GROMACS .gro file of C-alpha atoms in nm:
model
  336
    1UNK     CA    1  -8.425   4.984  -5.375
    2UNK     CA    2  -8.420   5.055  -5.003
    3UNK     CA    3  -8.115   4.965  -4.798
    4UNK     CA    4  -8.145   4.635  -4.610
    5UNK     CA    5  -8.131   4.633  -4.229
    6UNK     CA    6  -7.784   4.591  -4.083
    7UNK     CA    7  -7.674   4.354  -3.808
    8UNK     CA    8  -7.328   4.271  -3.678
    9UNK     CA    9  -7.152   3.941  -3.622
   10UNK     CA   10  -7.068   4.051  -3.266
   11UNK     CA   11  -7.435   4.131  -3.209
   12UNK     CA   12  -7.543   3.790  -3.332
   13UNK     CA   13  -7.305   3.625  -3.085
   14UNK     CA   14  -7.461   3.835  -2.809
   15UNK     CA   15  -7.801   3.705  -2.921
   16UNK     CA   16  -7.671   3.348  -2.903
   17UNK     CA   17  -7.570   3.408  -2.541
   18UNK     CA   18  -7.914   3.548  -2.459
   19UNK     CA   19  -8.179   3.722  -2.671
   20UNK     CA   20  -8.261   3.953  -2.380
   21UNK     CA   21  -7.897   4.056  -2.350
   22UNK     CA   22  -7.907   4.149  -2.718
   23UNK     CA   23  -8.220   4.358  -2.660
   24UNK     CA   24  -8.056   4.549  -2.375
   25UNK     CA   25  -7.731   4.608  -2.563
   26UNK     CA   26  -7.832   4.656  -2.927
   27UNK     CA   27  -8.194   4.768  -2.919
   28UNK     CA   28  -8.204   4.988  -2.609
   29UNK     CA   29  -7.834   5.080  -2.626
   30UNK     CA   30  -7.772   5.012  -2.258
   31UNK     CA   31  -7.410   4.968  -2.156
   32UNK     CA   32  -7.316   4.685  -1.925
   33UNK     CA   33  -7.026   4.702  -1.684
   34UNK     CA   34  -6.705   4.573  -1.838
   35UNK     CA   35  -6.400   4.526  -1.619
   36UNK     CA   36  -6.191   4.356  -1.890
   37UNK     CA   37  -5.874   4.565  -1.869
   38UNK     CA   38  -5.692   4.321  -2.099
   39UNK     CA   39  -5.926   4.423  -2.379
   40UNK     CA   40  -5.829   4.788  -2.330
   41UNK     CA   41  -5.461   4.696  -2.353
   42UNK     CA   42  -5.525   4.494  -2.667
   43UNK     CA   43  -5.681   4.807  -2.815
   44UNK     CA   44  -5.357   4.996  -2.749
   45UNK     CA   45  -5.152   4.729  -2.924
   46UNK     CA   46  -5.406   4.707  -3.205
   47UNK     CA   47  -5.378   5.077  -3.280
   48UNK     CA   48  -4.999   5.079  -3.254
   49UNK     CA   49  -4.960   4.779  -3.489
   50UNK     CA   50  -5.205   4.918  -3.742
   51UNK     CA   51  -5.016   5.249  -3.739
   52UNK     CA   52  -4.701   5.059  -3.839
   53UNK     CA   53  -4.880   4.855  -4.106
   54UNK     CA   54  -5.037   5.168  -4.257
   55UNK     CA   55  -4.692   5.327  -4.295
   56UNK     CA   56  -4.596   5.099  -4.583
   57UNK     CA   57  -4.285   4.976  -4.402
   58UNK     CA   58  -4.194   4.611  -4.450
   59UNK     CA   59  -3.864   4.598  -4.263
   60UNK     CA   60  -3.910   4.453  -3.915
   61UNK     CA   61  -3.691   4.712  -3.741
   62UNK     CA   62  -3.879   4.999  -3.903
   63UNK     CA   63  -4.215   4.843  -3.821
   64UNK     CA   64  -4.110   4.798  -3.459
   65UNK     CA   65  -3.987   5.157  -3.432
   66UNK     CA   66  -4.317   5.298  -3.562
   67UNK     CA   67  -4.534   5.071  -3.350
   68UNK     CA   68  -4.325   5.125  -3.036
   69UNK     CA   69  -4.342   5.502  -3.075
   70UNK     CA   70  -4.720   5.496  -3.116
   71UNK     CA   71  -4.758   5.255  -2.823
   72UNK     CA   72  -4.552   5.490  -2.605
   73UNK     CA   73  -4.780   5.782  -2.697
   74UNK     CA   74  -5.092   5.582  -2.619
   75UNK     CA   75  -4.950   5.446  -2.294
   76UNK     CA   76  -4.868   5.796  -2.172
   77UNK     CA   77  -5.240   5.881  -2.165
   78UNK     CA   78  -5.367   5.536  -2.065
   79UNK     CA   79  -5.553   5.589  -1.737
   80UNK     CA   80  -5.607   5.232  -1.618
   81UNK     CA   81  -5.597   5.225  -1.235
   82UNK     CA   82  -5.295   5.010  -1.147
   83UNK     CA   83  -5.203   4.911  -0.793
   84UNK     CA   84  -4.857   5.063  -0.822
   85UNK     CA   85  -4.600   5.211  -1.056
   86UNK     CA   86  -4.430   4.871  -1.060
   87UNK     CA   87  -4.743   4.703  -1.193
   88UNK     CA   88  -4.788   4.973  -1.456
   89UNK     CA   89  -4.428   4.930  -1.573
   90UNK     CA   90  -4.470   4.553  -1.582
   91UNK     CA   91  -4.786   4.568  -1.796
   92UNK     CA   92  -4.611   4.798  -2.040
   93UNK     CA   93  -4.321   4.553  -2.060
   94UNK     CA   94  -4.570   4.276  -2.140
   95UNK     CA   95  -4.718   4.482  -2.424
   96UNK     CA   96  -4.373   4.552  -2.565
   97UNK     CA   97  -4.283   4.180  -2.549
   98UNK     CA   98  -4.604   4.084  -2.729
   99UNK     CA   99  -4.540   4.350  -2.994
  100UNK     CA  100  -4.192   4.210  -3.054
  101UNK     CA  101  -4.328   3.855  -3.075
  102UNK     CA  102  -4.603   3.958  -3.318
  103UNK     CA  103  -4.358   4.131  -3.551
  104UNK     CA  104  -4.138   3.823  -3.551
  105UNK     CA  105  -4.432   3.599  -3.642
  106UNK     CA  106  -4.647   3.688  -3.834
  107UNK     CA  107  -4.620   4.069  -3.840
  108UNK     CA  108  -4.331   4.132  -4.078
  109UNK     CA  109  -4.459   3.874  -4.328
  110UNK     CA  110  -4.807   4.025  -4.315
  111UNK     CA  111  -4.666   4.372  -4.374
  112UNK     CA  112  -4.494   4.242  -4.687
  113UNK     CA  113  -4.823   4.085  -4.797
  114UNK     CA  114  -5.004   4.417  -4.756
  115UNK     CA  115  -4.735   4.583  -4.966
  116UNK     CA  116  -4.781   4.325  -5.245
  117UNK     CA  117  -5.152   4.400  -5.267
  118UNK     CA  118  -5.076   4.751  -5.394
  119UNK     CA  119  -5.403   4.893  -5.262
  120UNK     CA  120  -5.466   5.198  -5.046
  121UNK     CA  121  -5.381   5.159  -4.677
  122UNK     CA  122  -5.731   5.273  -4.580
  123UNK     CA  123  -5.878   4.980  -4.775
  124UNK     CA  124  -5.649   4.721  -4.616
  125UNK     CA  125  -5.562   4.837  -4.262
  126UNK     CA  126  -5.786   4.941  -3.972
  127UNK     CA  127  -5.810   4.902  -3.683
  128UNK     CA  128  -6.170   4.781  -3.712
  129UNK     CA  129  -6.168   4.752  -4.090
  130UNK     CA  130  -6.531   4.685  -4.188
  131UNK     CA  131  -6.637   4.394  -4.405
  132UNK     CA  132  -6.996   4.320  -4.501
  133UNK     CA  133  -7.193   4.018  -4.614
  134UNK     CA  134  -7.536   4.037  -4.778
  135UNK     CA  135  -7.773   3.749  -4.703
  136UNK     CA  136  -8.114   3.668  -4.848
  137UNK     CA  137  -8.396   3.612  -4.601
  138UNK     CA  138  -8.714   3.407  -4.641
  139UNK     CA  139  -8.946   3.685  -4.753
  140UNK     CA  140  -9.269   3.676  -4.552
  141UNK     CA  141  -9.362   3.986  -4.356
  142UNK     CA  142  -9.008   4.115  -4.306
  143UNK     CA  143  -8.723   4.230  -4.530
  144UNK     CA  144  -8.593   3.995  -4.797
  145UNK     CA  145  -8.227   4.082  -4.736
  146UNK     CA  146  -8.001   4.163  -4.445
  147UNK     CA  147  -7.650   4.305  -4.429
  148UNK     CA  148  -7.423   4.156  -4.163
  149UNK     CA  149  -7.106   4.343  -4.067
  150UNK     CA  150  -6.785   4.215  -3.916
  151UNK     CA  151  -6.452   4.384  -3.847
  152UNK     CA  152  -6.099   4.271  -3.912
  153UNK     CA  153  -5.791   4.476  -3.829
  154UNK     CA  154  -5.615   4.433  -4.161
  155UNK     CA  155  -5.611   4.234  -4.483
  156UNK     CA  156  -5.295   4.082  -4.625
  157UNK     CA  157  -5.179   3.851  -4.903
  158UNK     CA  158  -5.039   3.519  -4.788
  159UNK     CA  159  -4.946   3.275  -5.063
  160UNK     CA  160  -5.256   3.199  -5.267
  161UNK     CA  161  -5.495   3.355  -5.015
  162UNK     CA  162  -5.635   3.692  -4.919
  163UNK     CA  163  -5.630   3.686  -4.538
  164UNK     CA  164  -5.837   3.890  -4.294
  165UNK     CA  165  -5.672   3.927  -3.953
  166UNK     CA  166  -5.840   4.027  -3.629
  167UNK     CA  167  -5.663   4.094  -3.299
  168UNK     CA  168  -5.834   3.939  -2.995
  169UNK     CA  169  -5.737   3.918  -2.627
  170UNK     CA  170  -5.720   3.536  -2.619
  171UNK     CA  171  -5.837   3.235  -2.816
  172UNK     CA  172  -6.015   3.087  -2.514
  173UNK     CA  173  -6.366   3.178  -2.643
  174UNK     CA  174  -6.308   2.951  -2.945
  175UNK     CA  175  -6.316   2.643  -2.723
  176UNK     CA  176  -6.304   2.328  -2.934
  177UNK     CA  177  -6.234   2.526  -3.252
  178UNK     CA  178  -5.878   2.588  -3.131
  179UNK     CA  179  -5.796   2.218  -3.136
  180UNK     CA  180  -5.962   2.092  -3.453
  181UNK     CA  181  -5.839   2.127  -3.810
  182UNK     CA  182  -6.158   2.071  -4.009
  183UNK     CA  183  -6.535   2.100  -4.002
  184UNK     CA  184  -6.631   1.736  -4.025
  185UNK     CA  185  -6.669   1.553  -3.696
  186UNK     CA  186  -6.658   1.733  -3.362
  187UNK     CA  187  -6.700   2.088  -3.495
  188UNK     CA  188  -7.001   2.004  -3.711
  189UNK     CA  189  -7.159   1.811  -3.422
  190UNK     CA  190  -7.100   2.096  -3.177
  191UNK     CA  191  -7.256   2.349  -3.414
  192UNK     CA  192  -7.564   2.143  -3.499
  193UNK     CA  193  -7.616   2.028  -3.140
  194UNK     CA  194  -7.611   2.387  -3.012
  195UNK     CA  195  -7.933   2.445  -3.203
  196UNK     CA  196  -8.091   2.101  -3.201
  197UNK     CA  197  -7.994   1.960  -2.861
  198UNK     CA  198  -8.089   2.089  -2.520
  199UNK     CA  199  -7.762   1.952  -2.383
  200UNK     CA  200  -7.517   2.166  -2.584
  201UNK     CA  201  -7.483   2.541  -2.537
  202UNK     CA  202  -7.179   2.689  -2.715
  203UNK     CA  203  -7.258   3.049  -2.814
  204UNK     CA  204  -6.894   3.157  -2.837
  205UNK     CA  205  -6.789   2.879  -3.073
  206UNK     CA  206  -7.106   2.914  -3.282
  207UNK     CA  207  -7.058   3.291  -3.288
  208UNK     CA  208  -6.700   3.244  -3.411
  209UNK     CA  209  -6.825   3.029  -3.699
  210UNK     CA  210  -7.088   3.291  -3.783
  211UNK     CA  211  -6.817   3.556  -3.778
  212UNK     CA  212  -6.593   3.345  -4.002
  213UNK     CA  213  -6.876   3.307  -4.252
  214UNK     CA  214  -6.932   3.683  -4.262
  215UNK     CA  215  -6.561   3.769  -4.284
  216UNK     CA  216  -6.488   3.519  -4.560
  217UNK     CA  217  -6.783   3.646  -4.763
  218UNK     CA  218  -6.675   4.006  -4.708
  219UNK     CA  219  -6.321   3.918  -4.814
  220UNK     CA  220  -6.455   3.770  -5.138
  221UNK     CA  221  -6.613   4.103  -5.220
  222UNK     CA  222  -6.288   4.286  -5.145
  223UNK     CA  223  -6.094   4.027  -5.344
  224UNK     CA  224  -6.313   4.086  -5.648
  225UNK     CA  225  -6.274   4.465  -5.620
  226UNK     CA  226  -5.896   4.418  -5.613
  227UNK     CA  227  -5.903   4.194  -5.920
  228UNK     CA  228  -5.775   3.889  -5.732
  229UNK     CA  229  -6.047   3.641  -5.828
  230UNK     CA  230  -5.802   3.349  -5.832
  231UNK     CA  231  -5.724   3.390  -5.459
  232UNK     CA  232  -5.902   3.201  -5.185
  233UNK     CA  233  -6.008   3.385  -4.867
  234UNK     CA  234  -5.907   3.304  -4.510
  235UNK     CA  235  -5.976   3.439  -4.162
  236UNK     CA  236  -5.713   3.447  -3.886
  237UNK     CA  237  -5.734   3.559  -3.523
  238UNK     CA  238  -5.421   3.678  -3.341
  239UNK     CA  239  -5.429   3.676  -2.957
  240UNK     CA  240  -5.246   3.966  -2.791
  241UNK     CA  241  -5.323   3.907  -2.422
  242UNK     CA  242  -5.266   3.536  -2.372
  243UNK     CA  243  -5.093   3.506  -2.034
  244UNK     CA  244  -5.021   3.140  -2.102
  245UNK     CA  245  -4.779   3.250  -2.374
  246UNK     CA  246  -4.601   3.509  -2.160
  247UNK     CA  247  -4.298   3.419  -1.945
  248UNK     CA  248  -4.174   3.658  -1.676
  249UNK     CA  249  -3.828   3.640  -1.523
  250UNK     CA  250  -3.872   3.840  -1.204
  251UNK     CA  251  -3.503   3.807  -1.112
  252UNK     CA  252  -3.374   3.956  -1.437
  253UNK     CA  253  -3.685   4.174  -1.478
  254UNK     CA  254  -3.755   4.053  -1.832
  255UNK     CA  255  -4.065   3.944  -2.020
  256UNK     CA  256  -4.075   3.701  -2.311
  257UNK     CA  257  -4.382   3.632  -2.519
  258UNK     CA  258  -4.493   3.429  -2.815
  259UNK     CA  259  -4.790   3.487  -3.044
  260UNK     CA  260  -4.983   3.196  -3.195
  261UNK     CA  261  -5.228   3.296  -3.472
  262UNK     CA  262  -5.522   3.064  -3.534
  263UNK     CA  263  -5.676   3.016  -3.877
  264UNK     CA  264  -6.050   2.958  -3.845
  265UNK     CA  265  -6.106   2.889  -4.213
  266UNK     CA  266  -6.042   2.516  -4.208
  267UNK     CA  267  -6.284   2.448  -3.923
  268UNK     CA  268  -6.546   2.651  -4.112
  269UNK     CA  269  -6.510   2.505  -4.462
  270UNK     CA  270  -6.753   2.231  -4.557
  271UNK     CA  271  -6.528   2.039  -4.796
  272UNK     CA  272  -6.821   1.876  -4.973
  273UNK     CA  273  -6.958   2.217  -5.068
  274UNK     CA  274  -6.610   2.348  -5.141
  275UNK     CA  275  -6.546   2.062  -5.384
  276UNK     CA  276  -6.848   2.172  -5.586
  277UNK     CA  277  -6.805   2.550  -5.567
  278UNK     CA  278  -6.430   2.599  -5.515
  279UNK     CA  279  -6.527   2.868  -5.267
  280UNK     CA  280  -6.481   2.851  -4.891
  281UNK     CA  281  -6.842   2.792  -4.792
  282UNK     CA  282  -7.046   2.613  -4.531
  283UNK     CA  283  -7.415   2.585  -4.609
  284UNK     CA  284  -7.500   2.460  -4.258
  285UNK     CA  285  -7.350   2.771  -4.099
  286UNK     CA  286  -7.502   2.999  -4.365
  287UNK     CA  287  -7.849   2.855  -4.307
  288UNK     CA  288  -7.834   2.894  -3.928
  289UNK     CA  289  -7.689   3.243  -3.966
  290UNK     CA  290  -7.994   3.345  -4.168
  291UNK     CA  291  -8.226   3.182  -3.910
  292UNK     CA  292  -8.071   3.377  -3.622
  293UNK     CA  293  -8.068   3.702  -3.821
  294UNK     CA  294  -8.438   3.651  -3.900
  295UNK     CA  295  -8.515   3.599  -3.530
  296UNK     CA  296  -8.331   3.919  -3.440
  297UNK     CA  297  -8.515   4.122  -3.705
  298UNK     CA  298  -8.845   3.973  -3.582
  299UNK     CA  299  -8.755   4.099  -3.232
  300UNK     CA  300  -8.772   3.752  -3.080
  301UNK     CA  301  -8.605   3.848  -2.754
  302UNK     CA  302  -8.779   3.611  -2.514
  303UNK     CA  303  -8.511   3.379  -2.368
  304UNK     CA  304  -8.766   3.130  -2.233
  305UNK     CA  305  -8.709   2.856  -2.495
  306UNK     CA  306  -8.350   2.809  -2.373
  307UNK     CA  307  -8.378   2.960  -2.030
  308UNK     CA  308  -8.221   2.672  -1.839
  309UNK     CA  309  -7.897   2.690  -2.040
  310UNK     CA  310  -7.896   3.070  -2.045
  311UNK     CA  311  -7.950   3.097  -1.669
  312UNK     CA  312  -7.666   2.855  -1.603
  313UNK     CA  313  -7.413   2.965  -1.865
  314UNK     CA  314  -7.487   3.329  -1.954
  315UNK     CA  315  -7.644   3.496  -1.650
  316UNK     CA  316  -7.346   3.460  -1.411
  317UNK     CA  317  -7.122   3.689  -1.619
  318UNK     CA  318  -7.394   3.912  -1.766
  319UNK     CA  319  -7.370   4.282  -1.687
  320UNK     CA  320  -7.746   4.318  -1.727
  321UNK     CA  321  -7.846   4.040  -1.486
  322UNK     CA  322  -7.908   4.275  -1.194
  323UNK     CA  323  -8.189   4.451  -1.382
  324UNK     CA  324  -8.312   4.170  -1.607
  325UNK     CA  325  -8.680   4.089  -1.562
  326UNK     CA  326  -8.630   3.728  -1.670
  327UNK     CA  327  -8.352   3.675  -1.418
  328UNK     CA  328  -8.547   3.844  -1.140
  329UNK     CA  329  -8.860   3.643  -1.218
  330UNK     CA  330  -8.659   3.321  -1.193
  331UNK     CA  331  -8.493   3.427  -0.867
  332UNK     CA  332  -8.798   3.567  -0.685
  333UNK     CA  333  -9.082   3.320  -0.642
  334UNK     CA  334  -9.376   3.294  -0.406
  335UNK     CA  335  -9.507   2.963  -0.274
  336UNK     CA  336  -9.876   2.895  -0.275
   0.00000   0.00000   0.00000
């Protein structure tokens, strides 16, 4: 049997923003300009934390020593253009404060959970630990299956659940999902209206629900390989560059930070389906995920059907806008 085509959850979110943006980025492999320096700093913290988690240490002081040493090594070769030495020192102090806050909650507990799983570090700790979900497609002219990939940074045991954790810069892209505790109501309406209403355009929130679906399914497969069939599966994002949770005392030259993980599982779970299957599932999300994957595989990259929303919401921050034929055609018109 031939291998199914592979897509990524991140790629599907790009498609939700604009099909043409997906074509530029994932079909033609063109790189857009990205000035998000906070993402680069998150990558430094991500690697340092994963180094500590891979070590097998569970004591907070030992974890902090390993992570701080790795962060120092990475920072020494970090070539971000700062305005001054003072700014560079300040940004390092912010990273160190966030690292300390993470290890206080939830880092040390998660390290203990990894230890309890008794699996190889390479199977549980990344960064960018791959998970995969296989989905059936309506077989017409195209493939009958697709594999969708998503990354987490590590997997840990927390109570009765196997938990996938991903480090992100901030939780801002989640929008409404940050403030709701279940699927029914506002979240379900937002998701359905994104596809069925011309008045709602929420690619980030919809993309996060797609990603949650893929991660939870991938965790189930890992759970079964580890012989933990009785465990449920959960997906958590941990923000590492949230300036709203960083306090700077310029007089005493100190930085304090807090880290607030967000569990996306509850806003994803359709409790009606869960009551019947006892698995964290959402058939509405799964169905739309397959629809979007089918469109991508069919190379449906014309943004015209949703151009008004895309032009307003996606074009202003798109790195491809300057050379996009759809954008140029909308901007340059001749009367007559």
